[in-house]
Amino acid sequence: MPAHSLDLNFAPQDDSVFRDRWQALRAAGLPSLADHRGASNAPHITVLTASRIPADVLERVRAHFAVALPLPLTLNGVVVLGSGPFVLAEHVIAPPEMHSLVEGWQRLVDGGSQRLRPWTPHVTLAKRLSASQVGRALAVLQDRPAPTTVTATAMRRWDPERKTSTREA
């Protein structure tokens, strides 16, 4: 079943920086999120994913970000995720209390599961890269440095069943 998600979107100037990095990868003939034309495709940080997000959990997350946004975040460089094919992403340093909140929300939607993966806040740049493509992508991105801080300004909800993205906070 496709995952519903709650994501943080960025201020326009930060959004355009990520899109520029996507385009640079595409121009180099590499996989890039610039290739994804769907309505859900915007630079974002996924806060929560689940097969279903109950109304009470949605309200808790919505209430938090209604107060927390705009939220300045620190970028900590490019990271390679996975064991192949790889994901290339900008690593985001979120406030420690946000990690605790996200873990609590994830436990609520997962029925209290004790086997949660730790939340790794990031902005995806490219998916399904081979090891050699990762090296080429890192070289391309070196010429297009990311800022050290970005600002999350909105929260959206992605509904894969309806294929809709709705601003929630």
PDB file of C-alpha atoms in Angstrom:
ATOM      1  CA  MET A   1       0.000   0.000   0.000  1.00  0.00           C
ATOM      2  CA  PRO A   2       1.415   3.429  -0.907  1.00  0.00           C
ATOM      3  CA  ALA A   3       2.511   5.615   1.986  1.00  0.00           C
ATOM      4  CA  HIS A   4       0.748   8.731   3.130  1.00  0.00           C
ATOM      5  CA  SER A   5       3.209  11.365   4.272  1.00  0.00           C
ATOM      6  CA  LEU A   6       3.537  14.632   6.110  1.00  0.00           C
ATOM      7  CA  ASP A   7       6.329  16.753   4.667  1.00  0.00           C
ATOM      8  CA  LEU A   8       7.935  20.117   5.306  1.00  0.00           C
ATOM      9  CA  ASN A   9       8.317  22.441   2.325  1.00  0.00           C
ATOM     10  CA  PHE A  10      10.717  25.347   1.994  1.00  0.00           C
ATOM     11  CA  ALA A  11      10.788  29.075   1.453  1.00  0.00           C
ATOM     12  CA  PRO A  12      10.860  29.866  -2.291  1.00  0.00           C
ATOM     13  CA  GLN A  13      14.564  30.789  -2.353  1.00  0.00           C
ATOM     14  CA  ASP A  14      15.503  27.514  -0.636  1.00  0.00           C
ATOM     15  CA  ASP A  15      13.196  25.497  -2.879  1.00  0.00           C
ATOM     16  CA  SER A  16      14.913  26.967  -5.933  1.00  0.00           C
ATOM     17  CA  VAL A  17      18.378  26.007  -4.614  1.00  0.00           C
ATOM     18  CA  PHE A  18      17.342  22.350  -4.388  1.00  0.00           C
ATOM     19  CA  ARG A  19      15.712  22.468  -7.823  1.00  0.00           C
ATOM     20  CA  ASP A  20      18.918  23.968  -9.257  1.00  0.00           C
ATOM     21  CA  ARG A  21      20.874  21.034  -7.814  1.00  0.00           C
ATOM     22  CA  TRP A  22      18.339  18.609  -9.337  1.00  0.00           C
ATOM     23  CA  GLN A  23      18.772  20.284 -12.727  1.00  0.00           C
ATOM     24  CA  ALA A  24      22.579  20.134 -12.491  1.00  0.00           C
ATOM     25  CA  LEU A  25      22.391  16.370 -11.954  1.00  0.00           C
ATOM     26  CA  ARG A  26      19.964  15.985 -14.849  1.00  0.00           C
ATOM     27  CA  ALA A  27      22.171  18.107 -17.148  1.00  0.00           C
ATOM     28  CA  ALA A  28      25.071  15.763 -16.309  1.00  0.00           C
ATOM     29  CA  GLY A  29      22.992  12.784 -17.449  1.00  0.00           C
ATOM     30  CA  LEU A  30      22.485  11.470 -13.925  1.00  0.00           C
ATOM     31  CA  PRO A  31      19.316  10.372 -12.132  1.00  0.00           C
ATOM     32  CA  SER A  32      17.668  13.341 -10.480  1.00  0.00           C
ATOM     33  CA  LEU A  33      14.393  14.278  -8.845  1.00  0.00           C
ATOM     34  CA  ALA A  34      14.065  16.799 -11.685  1.00  0.00           C
ATOM     35  CA  ASP A  35      12.947  13.748 -13.689  1.00  0.00           C
ATOM     36  CA  HIS A  36       9.901  13.238 -11.437  1.00  0.00           C
ATOM     37  CA  ARG A  37       6.966  15.193 -12.906  1.00  0.00           C
ATOM     38  CA  GLY A  38       4.314  14.221 -10.330  1.00  0.00           C
ATOM     39  CA  ALA A  39       2.280  16.638  -8.234  1.00  0.00           C
ATOM     40  CA  SER A  40       4.090  15.491  -5.097  1.00  0.00           C
ATOM     41  CA  ASN A  41       7.503  16.451  -6.445  1.00  0.00           C
ATOM     42  CA  ALA A  42       8.835  19.409  -4.518  1.00  0.00           C
ATOM     43  CA  PRO A  43      11.916  19.646  -2.334  1.00  0.00           C
ATOM     44  CA  HIS A  44      10.829  18.500   1.112  1.00  0.00           C
ATOM     45  CA  ILE A  45      11.705  16.777   4.362  1.00  0.00           C
ATOM     46  CA  THR A  46       9.444  13.852   5.150  1.00  0.00           C
ATOM     47  CA  VAL A  47       8.376  14.026   8.784  1.00  0.00           C
ATOM     48  CA  LEU A  48       5.999  11.068   8.931  1.00  0.00           C
ATOM     49  CA  THR A  49       4.966   8.194   6.650  1.00  0.00           C
ATOM     50  CA  ALA A  50       2.331   5.547   7.194  1.00  0.00           C
ATOM     51  CA  SER A  51      -0.216   3.453   5.352  1.00  0.00           C
ATOM     52  CA  ARG A  52      -2.778   5.646   7.123  1.00  0.00           C
ATOM     53  CA  ILE A  53      -2.412   8.760   9.286  1.00  0.00           C
ATOM     54  CA  PRO A  54      -5.171   8.862  11.904  1.00  0.00           C
ATOM     55  CA  ALA A  55      -6.984  12.180  12.400  1.00  0.00           C
ATOM     56  CA  ASP A  56      -5.720  12.591  15.979  1.00  0.00           C
ATOM     57  CA  VAL A  57      -2.092  12.183  14.900  1.00  0.00           C
ATOM     58  CA  LEU A  58      -2.583  14.565  11.986  1.00  0.00           C
ATOM     59  CA  GLU A  59      -4.016  17.127  14.413  1.00  0.00           C
ATOM     60  CA  ARG A  60      -1.015  16.774  16.779  1.00  0.00           C
ATOM     61  CA  VAL A  61       1.471  17.268  13.951  1.00  0.00           C
ATOM     62  CA  ARG A  62      -0.564  20.120  12.473  1.00  0.00           C
ATOM     63  CA  ALA A  63      -0.741  21.873  15.868  1.00  0.00           C
ATOM     64  CA  HIS A  64       3.011  21.548  16.391  1.00  0.00           C
ATOM     65  CA  PHE A  65       3.938  23.030  13.024  1.00  0.00           C
ATOM     66  CA  ALA A  66       1.298  25.766  13.240  1.00  0.00           C
ATOM     67  CA  VAL A  67       3.502  27.159  16.023  1.00  0.00           C
ATOM     68  CA  ALA A  68       6.958  25.925  14.914  1.00  0.00           C
ATOM     69  CA  LEU A  69       6.888  27.274  11.345  1.00  0.00           C
ATOM     70  CA  PRO A  70       8.796  28.989   9.916  1.00  0.00           C
ATOM     71  CA  LEU A  71      11.536  26.636  11.096  1.00  0.00           C
ATOM     72  CA  PRO A  72      15.213  27.343  10.345  1.00  0.00           C
ATOM     73  CA  LEU A  73      17.198  24.175   9.674  1.00  0.00           C
ATOM     74  CA  THR A  74      20.891  23.508   9.135  1.00  0.00           C
ATOM     75  CA  LEU A  75      22.199  21.557   6.153  1.00  0.00           C
ATOM     76  CA  ASN A  76      25.156  19.330   6.925  1.00  0.00           C
ATOM     77  CA  GLY A  77      26.323  18.287   3.471  1.00  0.00           C
ATOM     78  CA  VAL A  78      25.464  15.569   1.014  1.00  0.00           C
ATOM     79  CA  VAL A  79      24.874  12.044   2.304  1.00  0.00           C
ATOM     80  CA  VAL A  80      24.633   8.720   0.500  1.00  0.00           C
ATOM     81  CA  LEU A  81      21.840   6.497   1.788  1.00  0.00           C
ATOM     82  CA  GLY A  82      21.244   2.811   1.199  1.00  0.00           C
ATOM     83  CA  SER A  83      23.374  -0.112   0.157  1.00  0.00           C
ATOM     84  CA  GLY A  84      22.781   0.175  -3.580  1.00  0.00           C
ATOM     85  CA  PRO A  85      21.205   1.412  -5.589  1.00  0.00           C
ATOM     86  CA  PHE A  86      21.878   4.585  -3.647  1.00  0.00           C
ATOM     87  CA  VAL A  87      19.980   7.724  -2.687  1.00  0.00           C
ATOM     88  CA  LEU A  88      21.826  11.037  -2.690  1.00  0.00           C
ATOM     89  CA  ALA A  89      20.460  13.645  -0.279  1.00  0.00           C
ATOM     90  CA  GLU A  90      21.194  16.814   1.625  1.00  0.00           C
ATOM     91  CA  HIS A  91      21.469  15.901   5.313  1.00  0.00           C
ATOM     92  CA  VAL A  92      19.378  18.170   7.544  1.00  0.00           C
ATOM     93  CA  ILE A  93      20.131  18.824  11.187  1.00  0.00           C
ATOM     94  CA  ALA A  94      16.782  19.219  12.929  1.00  0.00           C
ATOM     95  CA  PRO A  95      16.377  20.368  16.538  1.00  0.00           C
ATOM     96  CA  PRO A  96      16.737  17.448  19.001  1.00  0.00           C
ATOM     97  CA  GLU A  97      13.181  17.899  20.298  1.00  0.00           C
ATOM     98  CA  MET A  98      11.899  17.399  16.775  1.00  0.00           C
ATOM     99  CA  HIS A  99      13.503  13.945  16.659  1.00  0.00           C
ATOM    100  CA  SER A 100      11.587  13.008  19.831  1.00  0.00           C
ATOM    101  CA  LEU A 101       8.326  14.342  18.423  1.00  0.00           C
ATOM    102  CA  VAL A 102       8.728  12.495  15.121  1.00  0.00           C
ATOM    103  CA  GLU A 103       9.531   9.251  16.951  1.00  0.00           C
ATOM    104  CA  GLY A 104       6.404   9.662  19.105  1.00  0.00           C
ATOM    105  CA  TRP A 105       4.177  10.393  16.098  1.00  0.00           C
ATOM    106  CA  GLN A 106       5.612   7.398  14.229  1.00  0.00           C
ATOM    107  CA  ARG A 107       4.900   5.129  17.202  1.00  0.00           C
ATOM    108  CA  LEU A 108       1.283   6.335  17.207  1.00  0.00           C
ATOM    109  CA  VAL A 109       0.757   5.519  13.521  1.00  0.00           C
ATOM    110  CA  ASP A 110       2.654   2.212  13.787  1.00  0.00           C
ATOM    111  CA  GLY A 111       0.674   0.993  16.799  1.00  0.00           C
ATOM    112  CA  GLY A 112       3.550   1.358  19.246  1.00  0.00           C
ATOM    113  CA  SER A 113       6.018  -0.744  17.299  1.00  0.00           C
ATOM    114  CA  GLN A 114       9.382  -0.981  19.025  1.00  0.00           C
ATOM    115  CA  ARG A 115      11.223  -1.588  15.725  1.00  0.00           C
ATOM    116  CA  LEU A 116      11.134   1.880  14.241  1.00  0.00           C
ATOM    117  CA  ARG A 117      13.883   3.102  11.967  1.00  0.00           C
ATOM    118  CA  PRO A 118      15.484   6.274  13.271  1.00  0.00           C
ATOM    119  CA  TRP A 119      14.314   9.427  11.519  1.00  0.00           C
ATOM    120  CA  THR A 120      17.007  10.783   9.202  1.00  0.00           C
ATOM    121  CA  PRO A 121      15.903  14.236   8.084  1.00  0.00           C
ATOM    122  CA  HIS A 122      17.081  14.883   4.539  1.00  0.00           C
ATOM    123  CA  VAL A 123      16.123  16.390   1.193  1.00  0.00           C
ATOM    124  CA  THR A 124      16.431  13.831  -1.598  1.00  0.00           C
ATOM    125  CA  LEU A 125      18.425  14.916  -4.649  1.00  0.00           C
ATOM    126  CA  ALA A 126      18.561  11.659  -6.613  1.00  0.00           C
ATOM    127  CA  LYS A 127      17.456   8.039  -6.315  1.00  0.00           C
ATOM    128  CA  ARG A 128      18.609   4.739  -7.772  1.00  0.00           C
ATOM    129  CA  LEU A 129      22.241   5.705  -8.370  1.00  0.00           C
ATOM    130  CA  SER A 130      24.993   3.182  -8.947  1.00  0.00           C
ATOM    131  CA  ALA A 131      28.265   3.574  -7.051  1.00  0.00           C
ATOM    132  CA  SER A 132      29.961   5.164 -10.071  1.00  0.00           C
ATOM    133  CA  GLN A 133      27.054   7.567 -10.519  1.00  0.00           C
ATOM    134  CA  VAL A 134      27.361   8.622  -6.877  1.00  0.00           C
ATOM    135  CA  GLY A 135      30.956   9.683  -7.517  1.00  0.00           C
ATOM    136  CA  ARG A 136      29.974  11.652 -10.627  1.00  0.00           C
ATOM    137  CA  ALA A 137      27.027  13.249  -8.816  1.00  0.00           C
ATOM    138  CA  LEU A 138      29.219  14.393  -5.936  1.00  0.00           C
ATOM    139  CA  ALA A 139      31.565  16.061  -8.425  1.00  0.00           C
ATOM    140  CA  VAL A 140      28.651  17.833 -10.129  1.00  0.00           C
ATOM    141  CA  LEU A 141      27.203  19.064  -6.837  1.00  0.00           C
ATOM    142  CA  GLN A 142      30.575  20.349  -5.673  1.00  0.00           C
ATOM    143  CA  ASP A 143      30.176  23.127  -8.255  1.00  0.00           C
ATOM    144  CA  ARG A 144      26.707  24.012  -6.926  1.00  0.00           C
ATOM    145  CA  PRO A 145      27.086  24.406  -3.167  1.00  0.00           C
ATOM    146  CA  ALA A 146      23.981  24.334  -1.006  1.00  0.00           C
ATOM    147  CA  PRO A 147      23.359  26.964   1.644  1.00  0.00           C
ATOM    148  CA  THR A 148      24.158  26.093   5.234  1.00  0.00           C
ATOM    149  CA  THR A 149      20.668  26.985   6.440  1.00  0.00           C
ATOM    150  CA  VAL A 150      17.203  26.665   4.927  1.00  0.00           C
ATOM    151  CA  THR A 151      13.770  27.554   6.223  1.00  0.00           C
ATOM    152  CA  ALA A 152      10.806  25.199   6.300  1.00  0.00           C
ATOM    153  CA  THR A 153       7.707  27.339   5.842  1.00  0.00           C
ATOM    154  CA  ALA A 154       4.827  24.903   5.352  1.00  0.00           C
ATOM    155  CA  MET A 155       3.672  21.372   6.046  1.00  0.00           C
ATOM    156  CA  ARG A 156       1.868  19.369   3.395  1.00  0.00           C
ATOM    157  CA  ARG A 157       0.067  16.050   3.443  1.00  0.00           C
ATOM    158  CA  TRP A 158       0.475  13.650   0.518  1.00  0.00           C
ATOM    159  CA  ASP A 159      -2.461  11.310  -0.061  1.00  0.00           C
ATOM    160  CA  PRO A 160      -1.330   8.613  -2.533  1.00  0.00           C
ATOM    161  CA  GLU A 161      -4.827   7.213  -2.954  1.00  0.00           C
ATOM    162  CA  ARG A 162      -6.219  10.527  -4.175  1.00  0.00           C
ATOM    163  CA  LYS A 163      -2.861  11.660  -5.568  1.00  0.00           C
ATOM    164  CA  THR A 164      -3.298  15.008  -3.820  1.00  0.00           C
ATOM    165  CA  SER A 165      -1.009  17.248  -1.861  1.00  0.00           C
ATOM    166  CA  THR A 166      -2.691  19.479   0.735  1.00  0.00           C
ATOM    167  CA  ARG A 167      -1.166  22.270   2.795  1.00  0.00           C
ATOM    168  CA  GLU A 168      -1.749  21.478   6.460  1.00  0.00           C
ATOM    169  CA  ALA A 169       0.259  24.136   8.335  1.00  0.00           C
TER     170      ALA A 169
END
